[in-house]
Coordinates of C-alpha atoms in Angstrom, one line a residue:
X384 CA 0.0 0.0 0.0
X385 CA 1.8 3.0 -1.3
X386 CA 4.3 1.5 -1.7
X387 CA 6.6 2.2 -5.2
X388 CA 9.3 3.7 -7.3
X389 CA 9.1 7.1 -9.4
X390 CA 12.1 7.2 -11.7
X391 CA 13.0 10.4 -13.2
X392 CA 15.5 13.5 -12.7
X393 CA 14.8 14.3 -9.1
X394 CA 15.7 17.8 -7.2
X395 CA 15.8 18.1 -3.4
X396 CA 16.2 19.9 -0.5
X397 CA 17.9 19.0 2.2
X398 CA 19.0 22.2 4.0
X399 CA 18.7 25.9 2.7
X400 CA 22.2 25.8 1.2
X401 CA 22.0 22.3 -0.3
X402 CA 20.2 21.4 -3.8
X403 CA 20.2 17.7 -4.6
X404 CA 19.9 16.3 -8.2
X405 CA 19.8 12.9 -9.6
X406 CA 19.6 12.4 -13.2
X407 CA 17.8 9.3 -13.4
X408 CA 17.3 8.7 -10.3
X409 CA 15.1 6.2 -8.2
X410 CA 12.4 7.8 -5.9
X411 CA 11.6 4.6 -3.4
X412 CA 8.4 4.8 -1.7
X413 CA 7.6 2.4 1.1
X414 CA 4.2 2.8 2.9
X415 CA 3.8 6.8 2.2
X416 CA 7.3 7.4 3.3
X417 CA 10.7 8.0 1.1
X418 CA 13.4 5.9 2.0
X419 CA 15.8 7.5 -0.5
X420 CA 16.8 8.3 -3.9
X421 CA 19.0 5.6 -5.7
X422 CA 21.1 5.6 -8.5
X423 CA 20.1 2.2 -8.8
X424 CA 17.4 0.0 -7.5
X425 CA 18.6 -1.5 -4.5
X426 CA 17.8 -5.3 -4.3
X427 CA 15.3 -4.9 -1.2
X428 CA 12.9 -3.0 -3.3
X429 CA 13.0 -4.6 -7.1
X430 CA 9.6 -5.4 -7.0
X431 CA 8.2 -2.4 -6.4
X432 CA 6.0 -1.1 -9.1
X433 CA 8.1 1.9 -10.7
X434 CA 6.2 4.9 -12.4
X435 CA 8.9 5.6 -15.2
X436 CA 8.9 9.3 -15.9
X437 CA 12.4 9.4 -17.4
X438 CA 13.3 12.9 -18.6
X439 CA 10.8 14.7 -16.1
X440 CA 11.7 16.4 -13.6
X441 CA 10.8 15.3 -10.2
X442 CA 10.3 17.6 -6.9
X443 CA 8.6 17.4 -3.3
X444 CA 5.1 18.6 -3.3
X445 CA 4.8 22.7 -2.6
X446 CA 4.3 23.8 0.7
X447 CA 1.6 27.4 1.3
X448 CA 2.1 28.2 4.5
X449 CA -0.5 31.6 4.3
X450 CA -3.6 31.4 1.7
X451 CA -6.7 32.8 2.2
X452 CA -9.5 30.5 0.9
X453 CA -12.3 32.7 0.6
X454 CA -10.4 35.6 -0.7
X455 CA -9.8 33.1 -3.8
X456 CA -13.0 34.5 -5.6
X457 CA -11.3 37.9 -6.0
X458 CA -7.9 37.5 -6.5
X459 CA -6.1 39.9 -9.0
X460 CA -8.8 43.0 -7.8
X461 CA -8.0 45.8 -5.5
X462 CA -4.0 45.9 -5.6
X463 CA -3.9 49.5 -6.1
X464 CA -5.1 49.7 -2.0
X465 CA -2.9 49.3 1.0
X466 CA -3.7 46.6 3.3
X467 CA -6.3 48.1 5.9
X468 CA -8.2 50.1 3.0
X469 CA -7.7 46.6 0.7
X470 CA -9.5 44.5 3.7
X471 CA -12.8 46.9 4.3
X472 CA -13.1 47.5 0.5
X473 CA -12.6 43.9 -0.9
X474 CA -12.2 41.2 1.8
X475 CA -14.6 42.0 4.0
X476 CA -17.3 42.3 1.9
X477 CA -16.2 38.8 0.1
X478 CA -16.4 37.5 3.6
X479 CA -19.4 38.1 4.8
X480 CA -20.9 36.1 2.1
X481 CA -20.2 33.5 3.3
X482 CA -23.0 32.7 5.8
X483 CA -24.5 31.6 2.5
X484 CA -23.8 28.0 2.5
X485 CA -25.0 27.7 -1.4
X486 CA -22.1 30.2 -2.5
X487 CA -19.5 29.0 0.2
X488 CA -20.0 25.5 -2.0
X489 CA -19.3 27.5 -5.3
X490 CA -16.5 29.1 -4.1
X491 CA -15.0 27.1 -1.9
X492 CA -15.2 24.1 -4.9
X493 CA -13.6 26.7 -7.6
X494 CA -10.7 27.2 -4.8
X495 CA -10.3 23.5 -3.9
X496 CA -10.0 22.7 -7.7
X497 CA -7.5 24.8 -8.2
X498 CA -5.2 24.1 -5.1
X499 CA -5.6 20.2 -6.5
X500 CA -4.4 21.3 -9.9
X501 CA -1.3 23.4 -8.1
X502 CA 2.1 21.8 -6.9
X503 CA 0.7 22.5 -3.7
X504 CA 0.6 19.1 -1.5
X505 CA 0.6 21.0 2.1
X506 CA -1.7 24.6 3.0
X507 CA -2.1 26.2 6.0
X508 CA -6.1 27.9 5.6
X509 CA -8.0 30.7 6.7
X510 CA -11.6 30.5 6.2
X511 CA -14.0 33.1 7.4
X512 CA -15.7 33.0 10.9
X513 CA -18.7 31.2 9.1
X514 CA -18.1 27.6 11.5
X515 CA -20.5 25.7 8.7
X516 CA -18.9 27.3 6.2
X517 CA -15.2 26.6 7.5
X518 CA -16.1 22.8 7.6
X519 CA -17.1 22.6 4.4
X520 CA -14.1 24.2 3.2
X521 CA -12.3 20.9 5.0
X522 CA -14.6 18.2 3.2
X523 CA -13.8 19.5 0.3
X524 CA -9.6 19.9 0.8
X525 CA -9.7 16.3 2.3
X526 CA -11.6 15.1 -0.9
X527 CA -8.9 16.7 -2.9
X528 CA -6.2 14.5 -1.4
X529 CA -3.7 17.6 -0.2
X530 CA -3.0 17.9 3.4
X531 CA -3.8 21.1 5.1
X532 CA -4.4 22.8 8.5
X533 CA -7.7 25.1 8.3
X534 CA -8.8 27.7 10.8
X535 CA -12.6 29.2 11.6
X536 CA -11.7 33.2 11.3
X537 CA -12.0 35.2 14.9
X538 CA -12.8 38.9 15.2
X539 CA -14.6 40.3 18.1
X540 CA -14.0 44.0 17.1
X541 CA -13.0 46.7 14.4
X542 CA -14.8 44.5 11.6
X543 CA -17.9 45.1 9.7
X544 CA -21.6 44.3 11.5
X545 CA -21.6 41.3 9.6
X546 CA -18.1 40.2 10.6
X547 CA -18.0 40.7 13.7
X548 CA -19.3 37.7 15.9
X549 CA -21.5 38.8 19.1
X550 CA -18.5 38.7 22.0
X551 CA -15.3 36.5 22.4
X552 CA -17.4 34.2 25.0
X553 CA -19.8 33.6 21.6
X554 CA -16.6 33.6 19.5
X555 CA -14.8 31.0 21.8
X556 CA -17.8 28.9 22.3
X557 CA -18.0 28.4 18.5
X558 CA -14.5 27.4 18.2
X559 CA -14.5 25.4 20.8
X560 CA -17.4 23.5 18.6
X561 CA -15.7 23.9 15.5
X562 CA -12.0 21.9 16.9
X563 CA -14.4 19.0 19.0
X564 CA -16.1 18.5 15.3
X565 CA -13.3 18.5 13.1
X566 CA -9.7 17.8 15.1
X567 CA -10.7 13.7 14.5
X568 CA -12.9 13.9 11.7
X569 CA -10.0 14.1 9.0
X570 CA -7.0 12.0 7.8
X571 CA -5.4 14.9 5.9
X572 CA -7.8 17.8 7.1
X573 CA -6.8 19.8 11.0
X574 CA -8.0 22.6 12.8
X575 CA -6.3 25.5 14.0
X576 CA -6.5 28.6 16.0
X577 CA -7.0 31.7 13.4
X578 CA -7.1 35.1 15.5
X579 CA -7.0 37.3 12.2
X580 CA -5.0 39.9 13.7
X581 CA -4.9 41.4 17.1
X582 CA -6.8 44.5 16.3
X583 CA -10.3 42.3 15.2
X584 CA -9.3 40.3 18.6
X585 CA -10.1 41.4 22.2
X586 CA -7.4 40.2 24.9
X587 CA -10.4 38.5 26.2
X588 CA -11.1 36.6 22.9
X589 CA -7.2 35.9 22.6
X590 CA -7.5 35.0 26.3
X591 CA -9.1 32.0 25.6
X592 CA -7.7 31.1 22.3
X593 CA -4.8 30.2 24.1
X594 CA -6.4 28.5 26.2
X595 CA -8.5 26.2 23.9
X596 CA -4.6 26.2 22.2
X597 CA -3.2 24.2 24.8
X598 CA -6.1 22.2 26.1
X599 CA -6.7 20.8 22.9
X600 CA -3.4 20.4 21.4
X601 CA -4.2 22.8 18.4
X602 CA -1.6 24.8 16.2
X603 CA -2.4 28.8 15.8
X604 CA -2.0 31.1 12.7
X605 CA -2.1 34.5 12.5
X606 CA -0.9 37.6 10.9
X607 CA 2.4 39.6 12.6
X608 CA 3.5 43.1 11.5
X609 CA 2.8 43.4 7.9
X610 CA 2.2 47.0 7.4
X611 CA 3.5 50.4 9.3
X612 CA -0.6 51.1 10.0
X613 CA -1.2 47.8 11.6
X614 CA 1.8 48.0 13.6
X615 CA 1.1 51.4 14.8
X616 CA -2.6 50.3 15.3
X617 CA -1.6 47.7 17.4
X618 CA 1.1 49.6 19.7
X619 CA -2.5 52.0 20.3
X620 CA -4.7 48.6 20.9
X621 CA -2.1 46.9 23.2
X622 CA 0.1 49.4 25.7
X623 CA 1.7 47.4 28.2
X624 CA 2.7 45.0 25.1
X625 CA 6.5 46.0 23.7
X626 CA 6.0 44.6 20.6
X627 CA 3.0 43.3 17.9
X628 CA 4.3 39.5 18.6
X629 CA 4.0 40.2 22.4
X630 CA 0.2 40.6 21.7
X631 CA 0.0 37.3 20.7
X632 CA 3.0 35.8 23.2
X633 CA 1.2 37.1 26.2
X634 CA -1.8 34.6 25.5
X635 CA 0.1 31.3 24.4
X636 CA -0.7 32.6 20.6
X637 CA 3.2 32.6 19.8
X638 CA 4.9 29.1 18.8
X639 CA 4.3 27.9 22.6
X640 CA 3.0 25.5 23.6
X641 CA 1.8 24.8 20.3
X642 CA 3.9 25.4 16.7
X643 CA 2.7 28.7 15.4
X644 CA 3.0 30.4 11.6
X645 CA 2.9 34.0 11.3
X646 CA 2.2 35.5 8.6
X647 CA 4.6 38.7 6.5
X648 CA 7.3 39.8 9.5
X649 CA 7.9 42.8 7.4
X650 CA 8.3 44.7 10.2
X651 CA 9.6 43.2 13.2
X652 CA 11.8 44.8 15.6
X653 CA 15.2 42.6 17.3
X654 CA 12.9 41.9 20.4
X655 CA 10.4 40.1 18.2
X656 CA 13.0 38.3 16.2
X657 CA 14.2 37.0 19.0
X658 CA 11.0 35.6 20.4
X659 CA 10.3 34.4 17.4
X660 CA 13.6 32.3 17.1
X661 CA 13.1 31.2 20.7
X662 CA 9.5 29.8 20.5
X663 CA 10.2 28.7 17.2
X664 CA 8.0 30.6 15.0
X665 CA 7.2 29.9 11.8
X666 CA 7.3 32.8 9.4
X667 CA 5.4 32.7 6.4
X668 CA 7.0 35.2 3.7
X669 CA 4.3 36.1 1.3
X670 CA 6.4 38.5 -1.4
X671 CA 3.7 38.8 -3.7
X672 CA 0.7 40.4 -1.2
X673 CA 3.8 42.5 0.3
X674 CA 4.2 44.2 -2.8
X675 CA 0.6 44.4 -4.1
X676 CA -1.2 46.1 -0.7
X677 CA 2.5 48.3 -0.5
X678 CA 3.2 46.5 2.8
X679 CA 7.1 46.5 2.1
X680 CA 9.5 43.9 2.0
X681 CA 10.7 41.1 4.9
X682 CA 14.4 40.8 5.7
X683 CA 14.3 37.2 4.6
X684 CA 17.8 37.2 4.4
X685 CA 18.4 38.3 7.6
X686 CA 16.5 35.4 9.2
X687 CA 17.7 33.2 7.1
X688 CA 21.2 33.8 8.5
X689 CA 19.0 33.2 12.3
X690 CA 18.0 29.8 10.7
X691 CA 14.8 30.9 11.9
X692 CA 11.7 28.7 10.7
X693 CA 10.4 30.1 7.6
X694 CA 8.4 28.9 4.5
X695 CA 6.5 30.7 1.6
X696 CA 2.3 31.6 1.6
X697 CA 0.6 32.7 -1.3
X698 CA -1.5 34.7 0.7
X699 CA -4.3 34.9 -2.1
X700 CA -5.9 36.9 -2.7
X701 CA -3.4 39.8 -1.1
X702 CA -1.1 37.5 -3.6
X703 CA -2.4 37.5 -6.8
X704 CA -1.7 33.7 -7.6
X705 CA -2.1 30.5 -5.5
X706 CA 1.2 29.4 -7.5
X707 CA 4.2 28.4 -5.2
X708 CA 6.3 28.9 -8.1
X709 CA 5.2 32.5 -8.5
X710 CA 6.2 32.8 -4.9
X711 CA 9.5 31.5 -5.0
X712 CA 10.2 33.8 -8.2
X713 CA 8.6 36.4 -6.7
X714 CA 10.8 36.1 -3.3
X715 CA 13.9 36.5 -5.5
X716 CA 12.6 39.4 -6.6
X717 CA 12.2 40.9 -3.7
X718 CA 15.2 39.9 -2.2
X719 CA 16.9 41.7 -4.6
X720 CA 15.3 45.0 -4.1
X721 CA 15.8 45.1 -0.3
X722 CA 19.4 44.5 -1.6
X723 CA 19.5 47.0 -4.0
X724 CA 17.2 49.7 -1.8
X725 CA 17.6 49.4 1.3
X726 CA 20.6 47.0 2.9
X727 CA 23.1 46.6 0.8
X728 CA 24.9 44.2 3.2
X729 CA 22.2 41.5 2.8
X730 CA 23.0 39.6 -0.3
X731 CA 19.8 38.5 -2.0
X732 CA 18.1 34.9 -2.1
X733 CA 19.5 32.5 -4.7
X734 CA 17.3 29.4 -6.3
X735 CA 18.5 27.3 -4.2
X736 CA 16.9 28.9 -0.6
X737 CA 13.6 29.4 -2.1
X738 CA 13.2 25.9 -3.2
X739 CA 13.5 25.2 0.1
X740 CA 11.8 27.6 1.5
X741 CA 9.2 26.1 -0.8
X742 CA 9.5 22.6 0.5
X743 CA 11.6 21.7 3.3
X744 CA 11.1 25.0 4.9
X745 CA 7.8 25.3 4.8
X746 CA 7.2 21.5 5.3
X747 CA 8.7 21.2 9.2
X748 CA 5.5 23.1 9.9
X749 CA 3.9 19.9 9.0
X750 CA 6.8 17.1 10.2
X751 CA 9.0 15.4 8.3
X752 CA 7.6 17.0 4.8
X753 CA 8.8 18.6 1.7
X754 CA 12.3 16.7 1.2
X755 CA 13.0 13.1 -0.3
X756 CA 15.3 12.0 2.1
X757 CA 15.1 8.9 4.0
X758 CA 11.8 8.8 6.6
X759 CA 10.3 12.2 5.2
X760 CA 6.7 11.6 3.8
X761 CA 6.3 11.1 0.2
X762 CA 4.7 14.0 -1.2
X763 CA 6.0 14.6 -5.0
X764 CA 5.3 16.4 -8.1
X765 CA 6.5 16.1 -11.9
X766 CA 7.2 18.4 -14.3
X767 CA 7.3 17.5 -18.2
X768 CA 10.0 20.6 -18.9
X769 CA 10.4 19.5 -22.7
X770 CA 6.8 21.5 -22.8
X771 CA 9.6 24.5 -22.2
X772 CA 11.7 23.9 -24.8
X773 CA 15.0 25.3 -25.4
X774 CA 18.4 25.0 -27.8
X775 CA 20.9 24.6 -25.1
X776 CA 22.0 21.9 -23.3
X777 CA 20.8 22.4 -19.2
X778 CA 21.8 20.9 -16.0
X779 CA 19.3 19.7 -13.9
X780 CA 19.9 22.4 -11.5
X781 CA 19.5 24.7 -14.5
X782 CA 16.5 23.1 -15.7
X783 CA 14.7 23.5 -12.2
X784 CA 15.4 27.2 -12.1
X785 CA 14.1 27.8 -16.0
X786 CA 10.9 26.1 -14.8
X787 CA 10.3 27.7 -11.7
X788 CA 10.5 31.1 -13.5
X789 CA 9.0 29.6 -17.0
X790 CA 5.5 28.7 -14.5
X791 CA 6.6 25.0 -14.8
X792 CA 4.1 24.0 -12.3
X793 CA 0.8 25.7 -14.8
X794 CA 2.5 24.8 -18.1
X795 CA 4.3 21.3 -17.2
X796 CA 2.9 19.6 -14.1
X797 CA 2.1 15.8 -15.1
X798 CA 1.1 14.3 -11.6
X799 CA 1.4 15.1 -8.0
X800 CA 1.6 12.5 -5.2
X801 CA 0.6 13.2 -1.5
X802 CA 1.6 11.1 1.5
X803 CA 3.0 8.4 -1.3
X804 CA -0.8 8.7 -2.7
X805 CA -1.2 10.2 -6.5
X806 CA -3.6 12.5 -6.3
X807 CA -3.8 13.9 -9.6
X808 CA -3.1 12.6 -12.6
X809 CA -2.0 13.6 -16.2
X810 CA -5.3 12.7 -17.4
X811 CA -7.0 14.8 -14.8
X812 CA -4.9 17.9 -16.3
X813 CA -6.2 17.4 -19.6
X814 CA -3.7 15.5 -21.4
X815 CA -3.7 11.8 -22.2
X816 CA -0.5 9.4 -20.3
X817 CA 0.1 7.8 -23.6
X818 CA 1.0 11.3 -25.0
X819 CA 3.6 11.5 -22.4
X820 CA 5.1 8.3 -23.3
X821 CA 4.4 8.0 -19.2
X822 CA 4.1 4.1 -18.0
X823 CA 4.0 2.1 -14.7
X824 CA 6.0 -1.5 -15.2
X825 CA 7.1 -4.0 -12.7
X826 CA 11.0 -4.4 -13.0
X827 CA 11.6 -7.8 -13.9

């Protein structure tokens, strides 16, 4: 049972200075979970079935760390607006409809569609504070086979009428409903604590979000300074706290006792950092909504050097794209403008650390995810790069960047496999296996 071999040109992470390629190489999976990549079949495994996609490239599954699933409907609109003006004229409004049950199920099935069709095996969810709709949001990403932690939106105050629920006892009583229903419900489908921000969350709402945290064992996301007017807003919302991640600290919201991601750290002081590196925070960098609500740019390269825990998020719809590829090409990008424009002694990100922050980065949120080495879980995805074809002759390391930039993942992506399960197929992207020359065979 999930048990085989994918043979192909495989890529890997297996720290954030460390790209591993293997022309021809043999992917063994053994019950969900890698247990290397050969240059050779070792004798232990020869009858394996073997999914022979020689030529392809082959790559762990994409990790989101930060996507916003009801946002989905209106990516690509209102990214002439900074971030508080972009929320009360586009998201909040999207929102709010989703008390409607009838067009959660439209949208949530267009998003959930198109997540399955990404290179994205692992997502990290907000919904909205709609507890029906939220759960539906879940039957549908456990249908789709990708594994994912989703969180029931809380806001208490400075939201719309509509938005905001009736008082954090209401607000906590409803989550508390929403984790007993769903936390053992799912294989691939989790719960998690989703404050949106401190200013929508009272300290008594983020009281007890703590506390339902640590009684039930559940992992928090939230949203840590992204923009100079949040920050500010905060620092007027929360006095006695020194920073915006001591808003969340002082309630058990902050990597302790459960793993936390925040998202954008665009603006985080040295205190923060360092709380951050000592609960173990996950940062989600989300370059593309940074530059499109005018937030700014992260110092990824400074916490790269802290070998802080960091990954990439989407963040649709403040990111235009729910591609992981755009991300990574994006983060380059904007690595090398905070280079150029505003600290010229932090060199800029390099192919190499994004793929990982893509994958291996992203994936210790989840475990043992997003690399092919030996006891990591077997989530893959291939590429068929001759659809970006070119005169020169590539290395494989060359032929991984050209596709990460070239959209690889829209234009190329043949299969994706999730916890050693495919989960979509070539057929399912429109085009036939046979035209692939693709085949499965048992190695005589």
């Amino acid at each position: 049972m999930n048990s085989f071999i994918i043979h192909g040109d495989i890529c890997y992470s297996t720290d954030k200075n460390t790209l591993v390629t293997h022309e021809g190489g043999y992917l063994v999976c053994e019950h969900g979970f890698c247990k290397g990549v050969f240059d050779a079949i070792p004798d232990e495994y020869a009858n394996l079935k073997i999914h022979d996609y020689s030529g392809m490239l082959v790559m762990p599954g994409m990790v989101d760390l930060h996507i916003h699933a009801p946002q989905y409907a209106y990516r690509g609109l209102g990214m002439d607006r900074e971030l508080l003006d972009w929320l009360n004229t586009y998201a909040f409004p999207e929102e709010s409809k989703y008390g409607d049950l009838s067009y959660a199920d439209k949208a949530y099935t267009i998003f959930t569609d198109a997540i399955k069709k990404s290179a994205t095996t692992r997502l990290v969810v907000f919904g909205t504070l709609h507890r029906e709709a939220t759960e539906l949001l879940m039957d549908k990403l456990e249908q789709s086979g990708v594994v994912s932690f989703v969180g029931k939106v809380n806001m208490d105050r400075n939201a719309p009428d509509d938005l905001r629920e009736a008082s954090a006892k209401a607000s906590l009583a409803d989550t508390e409903r929403f984790i007993k229903e769903t936390q053992h419900k799912y294989n691939n489908t989790a719960p998690i604590i989703t404050p949106r921000f401190t200013p929508s969350c009272s300290d008594e709402l983020m009281q007890g979000l703590g506390e339902l945290s640590k009684r039930y064992g559940v992992r928090v996301q939230s949203h840590l300074s992204e923009n100079p007017g949040e920050v500010e807003w905060v620092r007027e919302l929360c006095p006695w706290a020194e920073n915006y991640g001591e808003a969340y600290n002082r309630f058990g919201l902050f990597g302790k006792p459960e793993k936390t991601v925040m998202a954008h750290c665009v603006y985080s002081d040295d205190n923060e950092i360092a709380r951050m590196k000592e609960n173990g925070v996950f940062i989600a960098h989300c370059p593309a909504s940074n530059t499109n609500v005018a937030s700014g740019i992260a110092p990824m390269r400074q916490y790269l050097d802290l070998d802080m825990n960091l990954g990439l998020g989407s963040d649709v719809a403040g990111g235009h794209s729910e591609s992981l590829f755009t991300a990574m090409v994006d983060a380059l990008q904007a690595s090398r403008l905070y280079w150029r424009l505003v600290d010229q002694r932090q060199k800029p990100l390099n192919v190499t650390e994004v793929f990982y922050l893509a994958t291996k980065g992203g994936g210790a949120f989840f475990g043992k995810v997003g690399s092919f080495e030996e006891g990591y879980e077997c989530d893959a995805v291939i590429l068929d790069d001759s659809l970006l074809p070119h005169p020169q002759k590539l290395s494989l390391q060359e032929r991984l960047e050209r596709a990460i930039y070239l959209g690889g993942d829209v234009k190329a992506m043949k299969a994706k496999v999730c916890r050693g399960k495919v989960i979509v197929r070539s057929e399912e992207l429109g085009v036939r296996s046979e035209e692939l020359g693709v085949r499965s065979f048992r190695k005589r």
